[in-house]
Amino acid sequence: MPAMLEPRAPDTGSILVAGPSGAPIFVDGQPAGTTPTVIDGVAVGGHTVEIRPPGQQPYSQQVTVLAGQRATVAMPSQGQSSLRVLSRAPGAIISIDGEVIGPSPAVRENLAPGEHIVEASAEGYVAARQAVTVEPGQQRVLAIDLEQIQGEAGRILVNANVDGATVMIDNEERGNAPLVAEVAPGPHAVVVRAEGHDEFSQTCTTAPGQNCEINATLVPQQVRVRVAVQGGVRDAQLLVDGEVVGPVPYDGTIPAGSHVLTVRAPGYEDATQQALLMPSAEVRNFELTLAQGREGEALRERLERERAAATTHSAAPLPVNQASLDLSIGWPYLGEIRLNVGLLEFLDAGFAIRSFGRLTEFEGRVRAGFRPLQLLSVGGQIRFGGGIGPEQGYAAPTQYVDEAGDAQGWSSLPFGDRLTQRPTMTAAAPVYSYPVNSAFLSLELLGSLHFSEQGAFTLWVAMDVSSDEYAGHPLNSSAFLDYGPGATEASDRYCTEQTTPRTQLSCPREDYARARLGGSLELVLTRNWNVWFLLEGILSSQPRRIMGNLLGIEANDTQFYFRLGTTYKF
C-alpha cells in the first residue's frame, strides 16, 4: 500500500530590511548583508536587527519571525525624499519595503535616501518587484507595468424566469435566455427584456478565467383595476385565476395578461369574467352583478336580525363591523359615553370616558364570547385604563363634632377613629394642593340569557385592581386624611405635612383588589335603539376613598353602583 507524504510546514521565515543604500545589516549581532535586502531562512522567534549606515547613528529594531511569513524592518527617514509609484493595472496595490502604501497612484513621503524595494500586485496580473534608488531631497516617480495573467476568456451566463427573454449586452442583442456569451474582460451592461414584464438590468465584470452569472427575475407589469358589485353584498372576495387577492370592492394592481376574475360572496352565486389586461396608465373598471341564491336571502335576513337584536352589555359580542354608542347616567360616575365596534365573530372592543367631577376616567376594553345556545351566551371581558382630576386644596383637620353635637379638638380623637369621623377645619388651617389620578385593570366573566330578539339579562362576576392617588378625607374632601385605617400611634400617619424642600403634602398611593358582582337588563326598542339598566356591588374590600364625599354628601364610597342608559346602533 503506497504511503502518503504530507508536505512539512516551514519552520523559518524571512526579514525585509530597508534603509540607506549599502548600509551593513546585523541580525542578532551577526553580519547579514547590506540594505536593501530580504534575508531568507531566518529561524522562527524573536530577533534583533541592526542597520549601521556610515556617518549616521545605528538603527536597531526587535522583530518576531513567524513560520512562512515575512517581517519588515525599515530605518526611519532622515531626509525629505519622496517616491510616487504608478501602475496601469486596475486596483494595483503598492508596497514599499514591505509596507503597503495603498492603491496606485501611491505616494510615500519622507522616504530615506537610498535603495528601496517597490512591489505591485493586482487581481488578474503577475506581481512585480523592482529596486529603486532615491537621492536625498529627490521627488522620484516610478511606473511599474504588470503583466496580465493569460487564461480562458471570461463569459456571461444569463438565465431568466421567462423563457425566450431577449438578452442585450452593451446595447447589442445577443440572443434569448438562457444564454452563454463570450466577452472581452471588463465591465458589461446586461439588459433582459420580455413582453409584458418590467426590464431587468445589471452590470457584471469578467476577467480571464472569471465568468459572470446572472439570474434575471422579470416582474410582470401591473395593471390597476377596480372591481365592484351591487350594494348590499357583504364579505365578497375577488379571486384572480382561482387565487384570492382581496375583498370587494377592490382597488389594486394585477399582473398584465389574460386572467379570469371571479367574485364570491356568501349566499350568492359566483360572478366570473374573462379579462385581458394590457399595460396601461388607465384604470380598468369591472362591475359584476352577483345573483342571489336561495340560501343568500335567508343569510341576509339572519344577519339583519342579528344586527337589530345586538346588545352592548351581554356576553355576546357585537356582529362584525357593527358599531354602537352608549350614553348613560348613574352613580358614582355621573355621566359616561362609550363607543363599541364588532371586530370578529367572537370579539368586539370599545372605548369609554366617564366622570364624577373629581376624577375623569378613560377606559379601553376587549370582550370575547360565543353562544352555545341561541338563548344563551357566555364570555369574558378585560377593561383597563386610568383617570385624572384637577388638583384640589386640602386643609389640615382641626375639629370634629361628637355625638352630643359639641365641637372637639381633632387631636383628641383616637388615631383609629379618624377615618370614620367627619373633620372640620378652621380658617387658619394651612391648605395644600395635591394631584388626583388613578389606574385600574378589571377581569370579568359574563353569562347572558337572551329574550329571542327583544333583549338580554346578564350577570357577571369581576375582579378589579386599582391604584389611587388622593389626599382627601372620605367624609370631607376639603381636609386631608392624617391617619388611615389601623393607625394606633402617632407614627402611623397617612398624609404628612413637609416643610423641606418646600411646604407640601405627602401621601402614599392606595392600592385595592376588589371582587365585584353585577347584572344588567337590556331591551331592544328598534333596529337602532336599546335601553338598559345595570346594578353592581362590591363583595369585599374596604371602600375606595377617592369615591367618598361626592357632591358634598357626607358618606364614604357606597360600594353600590348603578347606571341607566341608551344605545344607538349603526
Coordinates of C-alpha atoms in Angstrom, one line a residue:
M1 CA 0.0 0.0 0.0
P2 CA 1.6 3.3 -1.0
A3 CA 2.5 5.8 1.7
M4 CA 1.0 9.3 1.6
L5 CA 3.6 12.0 2.2
E6 CA 2.4 15.3 3.6
P7 CA 4.5 18.5 3.0
R8 CA 6.1 19.7 6.2
A9 CA 5.2 23.2 7.3
P10 CA 8.1 25.6 7.1
D11 CA 9.9 26.4 10.4
T12 CA 11.7 29.5 9.1
G13 CA 10.6 32.9 7.8
S14 CA 12.2 36.0 6.3
I15 CA 13.0 39.6 7.1
L16 CA 12.9 42.5 4.6
V17 CA 15.4 45.2 5.7
A18 CA 15.3 48.7 4.2
G19 CA 17.4 51.8 4.9
P20 CA 20.2 53.9 3.3
S21 CA 21.6 52.1 0.4
G22 CA 24.6 49.8 1.2
A23 CA 24.2 50.1 5.0
P24 CA 25.6 47.0 6.8
I25 CA 22.9 44.8 8.4
F26 CA 23.4 42.7 11.6
V27 CA 20.9 40.1 12.8
D28 CA 21.5 39.1 16.5
G29 CA 25.0 40.7 16.1
Q30 CA 25.9 38.6 13.0
P31 CA 26.5 40.3 9.6
A32 CA 23.6 39.7 7.2
G33 CA 24.4 41.8 4.1
T34 CA 23.6 45.4 3.2
T35 CA 20.4 47.4 2.7
P36 CA 18.0 46.9 1.0
T37 CA 17.7 43.1 1.1
V38 CA 15.5 40.2 2.0
I39 CA 17.1 37.8 4.5
D40 CA 15.6 34.3 4.0
G41 CA 15.9 31.2 6.2
V42 CA 15.6 33.1 9.5
A43 CA 14.6 30.9 12.4
V44 CA 11.1 31.4 13.9
G45 CA 11.1 33.6 17.0
G46 CA 12.4 37.0 18.2
H47 CA 15.5 38.7 16.6
T48 CA 17.4 42.0 16.9
V49 CA 18.0 43.6 13.6
E50 CA 20.6 46.5 13.4
I51 CA 21.3 48.8 10.5
R52 CA 24.7 50.7 10.7
P53 CA 24.8 53.3 7.9
P54 CA 28.2 55.1 7.5
G55 CA 28.2 58.6 9.1
Q56 CA 24.8 58.0 10.9
Q57 CA 23.6 56.6 14.2
P58 CA 22.9 52.9 14.0
Y59 CA 19.2 51.8 14.0
S60 CA 18.1 48.8 15.9
Q61 CA 14.6 47.1 16.0
Q62 CA 13.2 43.9 17.6
V63 CA 11.1 41.7 15.3
T64 CA 9.3 38.4 15.6
V65 CA 9.6 36.0 12.7
L66 CA 6.6 33.6 12.0
A67 CA 6.9 30.4 10.1
G68 CA 6.5 31.0 6.3
Q69 CA 5.9 34.8 6.8
R70 CA 8.0 37.9 6.3
A71 CA 8.8 40.6 8.9
T72 CA 9.8 44.1 7.9
V73 CA 12.4 46.5 9.3
A74 CA 12.7 49.9 7.8
M75 CA 15.1 52.6 9.1
P76 CA 13.2 55.9 9.6
S77 CA 13.8 58.5 7.0
Q78 CA 16.2 61.4 7.8
G79 CA 15.7 63.3 4.6
Q80 CA 12.8 64.9 2.6
S81 CA 12.8 62.5 -0.3
S82 CA 9.5 61.0 -1.7
L83 CA 8.5 58.3 -4.1
R84 CA 5.4 58.2 -6.2
V85 CA 4.5 54.8 -7.8
L86 CA 2.1 54.4 -10.8
S87 CA 0.7 51.3 -12.4
R88 CA -1.8 50.9 -15.2
A89 CA -3.2 47.7 -13.8
P90 CA -6.7 48.5 -12.3
G91 CA -6.7 48.4 -8.5
A92 CA -3.0 47.7 -8.2
I93 CA -1.8 47.7 -4.6
I94 CA 1.7 49.3 -4.0
S95 CA 4.1 48.3 -1.2
I96 CA 7.5 50.0 -0.4
D97 CA 10.0 48.0 1.7
G98 CA 7.2 45.5 2.6
E99 CA 4.8 48.3 3.8
V100 CA 1.5 48.6 2.0
I101 CA 1.2 52.2 0.8
G102 CA -2.2 51.9 -0.9
P103 CA -3.7 51.6 -4.4
S104 CA -2.0 53.1 -7.4
P105 CA -1.1 56.0 -7.7
A106 CA 0.6 55.8 -4.2
V107 CA 2.9 58.3 -2.6
R108 CA 5.4 57.8 0.2
E109 CA 6.7 61.0 1.8
N110 CA 9.8 61.4 4.0
L111 CA 11.5 58.4 2.4
A112 CA 15.0 57.7 3.5
P113 CA 17.6 58.3 0.7
G114 CA 19.0 55.1 -0.7
E115 CA 17.8 51.9 -2.4
H116 CA 14.2 50.6 -1.7
I117 CA 12.2 47.7 -2.9
V118 CA 8.9 48.5 -4.6
E119 CA 6.2 45.8 -5.1
A120 CA 2.9 46.0 -7.0
S121 CA 0.1 43.4 -7.2
A122 CA -3.4 43.4 -8.8
E123 CA -6.0 40.8 -9.4
G124 CA -5.5 39.0 -12.7
Y125 CA -1.9 40.3 -13.0
V126 CA 1.5 38.8 -12.2
A127 CA 3.0 40.6 -9.1
A128 CA 6.1 42.7 -9.8
R129 CA 9.1 43.7 -7.7
Q130 CA 11.6 46.5 -8.5
A131 CA 14.5 48.1 -6.7
V132 CA 14.8 51.9 -6.9
T133 CA 17.3 54.4 -5.6
V134 CA 16.2 57.7 -4.1
E135 CA 18.6 60.5 -3.8
P136 CA 18.4 62.9 -0.8
G137 CA 15.7 65.5 -1.4
Q138 CA 14.6 63.9 -4.6
Q139 CA 10.9 63.6 -5.6
R140 CA 11.1 60.3 -7.5
V141 CA 8.3 58.9 -9.7
L142 CA 8.3 55.2 -10.7
A143 CA 6.0 53.4 -13.1
I144 CA 5.6 49.6 -12.8
D145 CA 4.0 47.6 -15.6
L146 CA 2.2 44.4 -14.6
E147 CA 1.8 41.5 -16.9
Q148 CA -1.8 40.3 -17.3
I149 CA -2.3 36.6 -16.5
Q150 CA -3.3 34.8 -19.7
G151 CA -6.3 32.5 -19.4
E152 CA -9.5 31.4 -20.9
A153 CA -11.7 34.4 -21.9
G154 CA -14.5 35.2 -19.4
R155 CA -18.1 34.5 -20.3
I156 CA -21.5 35.9 -19.3
L157 CA -24.2 33.3 -18.4
V158 CA -27.8 34.7 -18.4
N159 CA -30.8 32.8 -17.0
A160 CA -34.3 34.3 -16.8
N161 CA -37.6 33.2 -15.3
V162 CA -39.3 33.9 -18.6
D163 CA -38.4 31.6 -21.5
G164 CA -37.2 33.4 -24.6
A165 CA -36.5 36.7 -22.9
T166 CA -34.2 38.9 -25.1
V167 CA -30.7 39.5 -23.7
M168 CA -28.8 42.7 -24.6
I169 CA -25.1 43.0 -23.7
D170 CA -23.6 46.5 -24.1
N171 CA -26.6 47.6 -26.2
E172 CA -26.1 44.6 -28.6
E173 CA -28.8 41.9 -28.9
R174 CA -27.0 38.6 -28.2
G175 CA -29.9 36.1 -28.2
N176 CA -32.5 34.7 -25.9
A177 CA -32.2 33.4 -22.3
P178 CA -30.8 31.0 -21.3
L179 CA -27.6 32.4 -22.9
V180 CA -23.8 32.0 -22.7
A181 CA -21.8 34.8 -24.3
E182 CA -18.0 35.3 -24.6
V183 CA -17.0 38.9 -24.0
A184 CA -13.8 40.9 -23.5
P185 CA -12.5 41.3 -20.0
G186 CA -14.0 44.2 -18.0
P187 CA -17.4 45.5 -17.0
H188 CA -20.5 44.9 -19.2
A189 CA -24.1 46.2 -19.1
V190 CA -26.6 43.4 -19.3
V191 CA -30.3 44.0 -20.0
V192 CA -33.0 41.3 -20.2
R193 CA -36.4 42.1 -21.7
A194 CA -39.7 40.2 -22.2
E195 CA -43.1 41.4 -23.4
G196 CA -45.5 42.3 -20.5
H197 CA -42.6 42.5 -18.0
D198 CA -40.5 45.2 -16.5
E199 CA -37.0 45.4 -17.8
F200 CA -34.2 43.8 -15.8
S201 CA -30.7 45.3 -15.9
Q202 CA -27.4 44.6 -14.2
T203 CA -23.7 45.3 -14.6
C204 CA -21.2 42.5 -14.3
T205 CA -17.4 42.2 -14.7
T206 CA -15.5 39.4 -16.4
A207 CA -11.8 38.6 -16.4
P208 CA -9.7 35.8 -18.0
G209 CA -10.9 32.6 -16.4
Q210 CA -13.6 34.5 -14.5
N211 CA -17.2 34.2 -15.6
C212 CA -20.3 36.3 -14.6
E213 CA -23.6 34.6 -14.0
I214 CA -26.9 36.5 -13.9
N215 CA -30.3 35.1 -12.8
A216 CA -32.8 37.6 -14.1
T217 CA -36.2 37.8 -12.4
L218 CA -38.6 39.6 -14.7
V219 CA -41.6 41.1 -12.8
P220 CA -44.8 41.2 -14.7
Q221 CA -46.1 44.7 -15.4
Q222 CA -49.0 45.6 -13.2
V223 CA -52.4 47.0 -14.3
R224 CA -54.6 48.9 -11.9
V225 CA -58.1 47.6 -11.6
R226 CA -61.3 48.4 -9.7
V227 CA -63.8 45.7 -9.1
A228 CA -67.2 46.4 -7.5
V229 CA -70.5 44.6 -7.0
Q230 CA -74.1 45.7 -6.4
G231 CA -74.9 47.2 -3.0
G232 CA -75.9 45.1 0.0
V233 CA -73.4 42.3 -0.7
R234 CA -71.3 41.6 2.3
D235 CA -67.9 39.7 2.7
A236 CA -67.4 39.5 -1.1
Q237 CA -63.9 38.3 -2.2
L238 CA -62.1 38.8 -5.5
L239 CA -60.3 35.7 -7.0
V240 CA -57.8 36.0 -9.9
D241 CA -57.3 32.7 -11.7
G242 CA -58.7 31.0 -8.6
E243 CA -56.5 32.7 -6.1
V244 CA -58.0 35.1 -3.5
V245 CA -56.4 38.6 -3.9
G246 CA -58.6 40.7 -1.6
P247 CA -62.1 41.9 -0.5
V248 CA -64.6 43.6 -2.8
P249 CA -64.8 46.5 -3.6
Y250 CA -61.2 46.0 -4.7
D251 CA -58.8 48.7 -5.9
G252 CA -55.3 47.4 -6.6
T253 CA -53.0 46.0 -9.2
I254 CA -53.0 42.7 -11.2
P255 CA -50.2 41.4 -13.4
A256 CA -50.7 42.2 -17.1
G257 CA -52.1 39.3 -19.2
S258 CA -55.2 37.2 -19.6
H259 CA -56.9 36.4 -16.3
V260 CA -60.2 35.0 -15.0
L261 CA -61.8 37.4 -12.4
T262 CA -64.3 35.8 -10.0
V263 CA -66.3 37.5 -7.2
R264 CA -67.5 35.2 -4.5
A265 CA -69.8 36.1 -1.6
P266 CA -71.8 34.0 1.0
G267 CA -75.3 33.4 -0.2
Y268 CA -74.6 34.4 -3.8
E269 CA -73.6 32.6 -7.0
D270 CA -70.1 33.3 -8.3
A271 CA -69.8 36.0 -10.9
T272 CA -67.0 35.4 -13.4
Q273 CA -65.5 37.5 -16.2
Q274 CA -62.6 36.8 -18.6
A275 CA -60.2 39.9 -18.8
L276 CA -57.2 40.7 -21.0
L277 CA -55.2 43.2 -19.1
M278 CA -52.7 45.2 -21.2
P279 CA -50.1 47.5 -19.6
S280 CA -51.6 51.0 -19.4
A281 CA -51.7 54.1 -17.2
E282 CA -55.5 53.9 -17.2
V283 CA -57.6 52.1 -14.5
R284 CA -59.7 49.2 -15.7
N285 CA -63.1 49.1 -14.1
F286 CA -65.2 46.0 -13.6
E287 CA -68.8 46.0 -12.4
L288 CA -70.1 42.5 -11.6
T289 CA -73.6 41.5 -10.5
L290 CA -74.0 38.6 -8.2
A291 CA -77.2 36.5 -8.4
Q292 CA -78.6 35.7 -5.0
G293 CA -79.0 32.1 -4.2
R294 CA -81.8 30.6 -2.2
E295 CA -79.5 30.5 0.9
G296 CA -78.4 34.1 0.3
E297 CA -81.7 35.7 1.1
A298 CA -82.1 33.6 4.3
L299 CA -78.5 34.6 5.3
R300 CA -79.1 38.3 4.7
E301 CA -82.2 38.2 6.7
R302 CA -80.5 36.4 9.5
L303 CA -77.6 38.9 9.6
E304 CA -80.0 41.7 9.6
R305 CA -81.9 40.2 12.6
E306 CA -78.6 39.7 14.5
R307 CA -77.7 43.4 14.0
A308 CA -81.1 44.5 15.1
A309 CA -81.0 42.3 18.2
A310 CA -77.4 43.2 19.2
T311 CA -76.8 44.2 22.8
T312 CA -73.8 46.0 24.3
H313 CA -73.8 44.7 27.9
S314 CA -74.4 41.0 27.3
A315 CA -71.8 38.3 26.9
A316 CA -72.3 38.1 23.1
P317 CA -70.0 40.5 21.1
L318 CA -71.4 42.9 18.5
P319 CA -71.7 41.5 15.0
V320 CA -68.7 42.1 12.8
N321 CA -68.5 45.7 11.5
Q322 CA -71.4 46.9 13.7
A323 CA -70.8 49.9 15.9
S324 CA -72.7 51.3 18.8
L325 CA -72.7 54.4 21.1
D326 CA -73.8 54.1 24.7
L327 CA -74.9 57.2 26.7
S328 CA -75.7 56.8 30.4
I329 CA -76.0 58.5 33.8
G330 CA -75.6 56.9 37.2
W331 CA -73.6 56.6 40.4
P332 CA -70.8 57.1 41.3
Y333 CA -70.0 58.1 37.7
L334 CA -72.5 60.8 36.9
G335 CA -72.0 60.5 33.1
E336 CA -70.5 58.0 30.7
I337 CA -70.1 57.8 26.9
R338 CA -68.9 54.5 25.3
L339 CA -68.1 53.5 21.7
N340 CA -68.2 49.8 20.7
V341 CA -67.4 48.0 17.5
G342 CA -67.5 44.4 16.4
L343 CA -64.2 43.1 15.2
L344 CA -64.6 39.3 14.7
E345 CA -67.4 36.9 15.1
F346 CA -66.3 36.2 18.7
L347 CA -64.7 39.6 19.6
D348 CA -65.5 43.2 20.0
A349 CA -63.8 46.2 21.6
G350 CA -64.7 49.6 23.0
F351 CA -63.5 52.9 24.5
A352 CA -65.2 54.9 27.2
I353 CA -65.0 58.2 29.0
R354 CA -66.8 58.7 32.4
S355 CA -66.6 61.2 35.2
F356 CA -67.8 62.2 38.6
G357 CA -66.1 65.6 38.6
R358 CA -63.2 64.8 41.0
L359 CA -62.0 62.1 38.6
T360 CA -62.4 61.5 34.9
E361 CA -61.5 58.0 33.7
F362 CA -60.6 56.7 30.2
E363 CA -61.2 53.0 29.6
G364 CA -60.4 50.6 26.8
R365 CA -62.0 47.2 26.8
V366 CA -62.0 43.9 24.8
R367 CA -64.8 41.3 25.0
A368 CA -64.8 37.8 23.7
G369 CA -67.8 35.5 23.8
F370 CA -70.0 33.0 21.9
R371 CA -73.5 31.4 22.0
P372 CA -73.5 27.7 22.8
L373 CA -77.3 28.0 22.5
Q374 CA -79.5 30.5 20.7
L375 CA -80.8 32.0 24.0
L376 CA -77.6 31.7 26.0
S377 CA -74.2 33.4 25.6
V378 CA -71.0 33.2 27.8
G379 CA -67.9 35.3 27.6
G380 CA -65.1 37.3 29.2
Q381 CA -64.1 40.9 29.2
I382 CA -60.9 42.8 30.1
R383 CA -61.1 46.5 31.0
F384 CA -58.1 48.8 31.6
G385 CA -57.3 52.4 31.8
G386 CA -56.8 55.3 34.2
G387 CA -58.1 58.6 35.3
I388 CA -57.0 62.1 36.1
G389 CA -58.6 65.0 38.0
P390 CA -57.9 68.6 38.8
E391 CA -55.6 69.4 41.7
Q392 CA -57.5 70.2 44.9
G393 CA -56.8 72.1 48.1
Y394 CA -56.7 70.1 51.3
A395 CA -56.6 71.7 54.8
A396 CA -55.3 70.1 58.0
P397 CA -58.3 68.7 60.1
T398 CA -58.7 70.6 63.4
Q399 CA -62.1 69.6 64.9
Y400 CA -64.9 67.2 64.8
V401 CA -68.5 67.1 66.2
D402 CA -69.1 64.4 68.9
E403 CA -72.4 62.5 69.4
A404 CA -73.7 65.3 71.7
G405 CA -73.2 67.8 68.9
D406 CA -70.2 69.5 70.6
A407 CA -67.1 70.5 68.7
Q408 CA -64.0 68.7 69.9
G409 CA -60.3 69.1 69.0
W410 CA -59.2 66.7 66.3
S411 CA -56.1 65.8 68.2
S412 CA -58.2 64.3 71.0
L413 CA -59.7 61.7 68.6
P414 CA -58.0 58.3 68.7
F415 CA -56.0 57.6 65.7
G416 CA -58.0 54.6 64.6
D417 CA -61.3 56.6 64.7
R418 CA -60.2 59.4 62.4
L419 CA -61.2 57.6 59.2
T420 CA -64.9 57.4 60.3
Q421 CA -65.3 60.9 61.8
R422 CA -66.0 63.9 59.6
P423 CA -63.4 66.5 60.2
T424 CA -63.8 70.3 60.1
M425 CA -61.2 73.0 59.7
T426 CA -60.5 76.5 61.0
A427 CA -59.9 79.4 58.7
A428 CA -56.3 79.5 59.9
A429 CA -55.6 75.9 58.9
P430 CA -52.9 75.6 56.1
V431 CA -54.2 74.4 52.7
Y432 CA -52.1 72.1 50.4
S433 CA -52.6 71.4 46.7
Y434 CA -52.4 67.7 45.8
P435 CA -53.0 65.8 42.5
V436 CA -55.7 63.3 41.8
N437 CA -55.2 60.2 39.5
S438 CA -55.9 56.5 39.3
A439 CA -55.1 53.4 37.2
F440 CA -57.2 50.2 37.0
L441 CA -57.5 46.7 35.5
S442 CA -60.6 44.6 35.6
L443 CA -61.3 41.0 34.5
E444 CA -65.0 39.9 34.1
L445 CA -66.8 36.6 33.4
L446 CA -70.3 37.1 31.9
G447 CA -73.3 34.9 31.3
S448 CA -76.4 36.1 29.4
L449 CA -80.0 34.9 28.8
H450 CA -81.4 36.3 25.6
F451 CA -85.1 37.0 25.1
S452 CA -85.2 35.9 21.5
E453 CA -84.6 39.2 19.7
Q454 CA -86.0 41.5 22.3
G455 CA -83.1 41.9 24.8
A456 CA -81.0 40.1 27.3
F457 CA -80.4 39.7 31.0
T458 CA -76.8 39.4 32.1
L459 CA -74.9 38.5 35.3
W460 CA -71.2 38.9 35.8
V461 CA -68.5 38.5 38.4
A462 CA -65.3 40.5 38.3
M463 CA -62.0 41.2 39.9
D464 CA -60.9 44.9 40.0
V465 CA -57.3 46.0 40.7
S466 CA -56.8 49.8 41.1
S467 CA -54.3 52.3 42.4
D468 CA -55.4 55.8 43.5
E469 CA -53.5 58.9 44.4
Y470 CA -55.8 61.1 46.5
A471 CA -55.3 63.0 49.8
G472 CA -58.9 63.8 50.8
H473 CA -60.8 62.5 53.8
P474 CA -63.6 60.2 52.7
L475 CA -66.2 62.3 54.7
N476 CA -64.9 65.8 53.9
S477 CA -62.9 66.2 50.7
S478 CA -61.6 69.6 51.8
A479 CA -59.5 68.0 54.5
F480 CA -56.6 65.6 54.1
L481 CA -56.6 62.2 55.8
D482 CA -53.9 62.3 58.5
Y483 CA -54.4 58.8 59.9
G484 CA -55.8 55.8 57.9
P485 CA -57.4 52.5 59.0
G486 CA -55.4 50.5 61.5
A487 CA -53.5 53.5 62.9
T488 CA -52.6 53.1 66.6
E489 CA -49.9 55.6 67.3
A490 CA -48.6 58.9 66.2
S491 CA -46.0 57.4 63.8
D492 CA -48.8 55.7 61.7
R493 CA -49.6 58.8 59.8
Y494 CA -51.1 58.6 56.3
C495 CA -50.7 62.1 54.8
T496 CA -47.8 64.1 56.3
E497 CA -47.0 67.8 56.1
Q498 CA -43.5 68.6 54.9
T499 CA -41.5 71.8 55.1
T500 CA -38.5 70.8 53.1
P501 CA -37.5 71.4 50.4
R502 CA -40.8 73.3 50.4
T503 CA -44.1 73.3 52.2
Q504 CA -46.1 70.4 50.7
L505 CA -48.3 67.4 51.5
S506 CA -47.1 63.8 51.0
C507 CA -49.5 60.8 50.8
P508 CA -48.9 57.2 49.6
R509 CA -51.0 55.7 46.8
E510 CA -53.8 53.4 47.8
D511 CA -54.0 50.0 46.1
Y512 CA -57.2 47.9 46.0
A513 CA -58.1 44.5 44.9
R514 CA -62.0 44.1 45.0
A515 CA -64.4 41.4 43.9
R516 CA -67.5 42.8 42.1
L517 CA -70.9 41.3 41.2
G518 CA -73.2 42.9 38.8
G519 CA -76.2 42.4 36.5
S520 CA -77.9 44.2 33.6
L521 CA -81.2 44.2 31.8
E522 CA -81.1 45.4 28.2
L523 CA -84.2 45.9 26.0
V524 CA -84.2 46.3 22.2
L525 CA -86.6 49.1 21.2
T526 CA -85.9 49.3 17.4
R527 CA -83.3 48.2 15.0
N528 CA -81.1 51.1 16.1
W529 CA -82.1 51.8 19.7
N530 CA -81.7 49.9 23.0
V531 CA -82.3 51.0 26.6
W532 CA -80.5 49.3 29.6
F533 CA -80.1 49.4 33.4
L534 CA -77.2 47.8 35.3
L535 CA -76.6 47.3 39.0
E536 CA -73.2 46.4 40.7
G537 CA -72.0 45.8 44.2
I538 CA -68.6 45.2 45.8
L539 CA -68.4 41.8 47.5
S540 CA -65.4 42.5 49.7
S541 CA -62.6 45.0 50.5
Q542 CA -62.7 48.5 52.0
P543 CA -64.3 51.4 50.2
R544 CA -62.3 53.4 47.7
R545 CA -61.7 56.7 49.5
I546 CA -61.5 58.6 46.2
M547 CA -65.2 57.9 45.8
G548 CA -66.2 59.3 49.1
N549 CA -67.9 62.7 49.8
L550 CA -69.2 63.0 46.3
L551 CA -71.4 66.1 45.6
G552 CA -70.8 67.1 49.2
I553 CA -72.7 64.1 50.5
E554 CA -71.1 63.1 53.9
A555 CA -70.6 59.4 53.0
N556 CA -67.8 57.2 52.1
D557 CA -67.7 55.0 48.9
T558 CA -71.2 53.3 48.8
Q559 CA -69.8 50.2 47.1
F560 CA -73.1 50.0 45.4
Y561 CA -73.3 51.4 41.8
F562 CA -76.0 51.7 39.1
R563 CA -76.3 53.1 35.6
L564 CA -79.2 53.9 33.3
G565 CA -78.5 54.4 29.6
T566 CA -79.5 54.1 26.0
T567 CA -77.6 52.6 23.0
Y568 CA -77.6 53.7 19.4
K569 CA -76.5 51.0 16.9
F570 CA -75.2 51.7 13.5

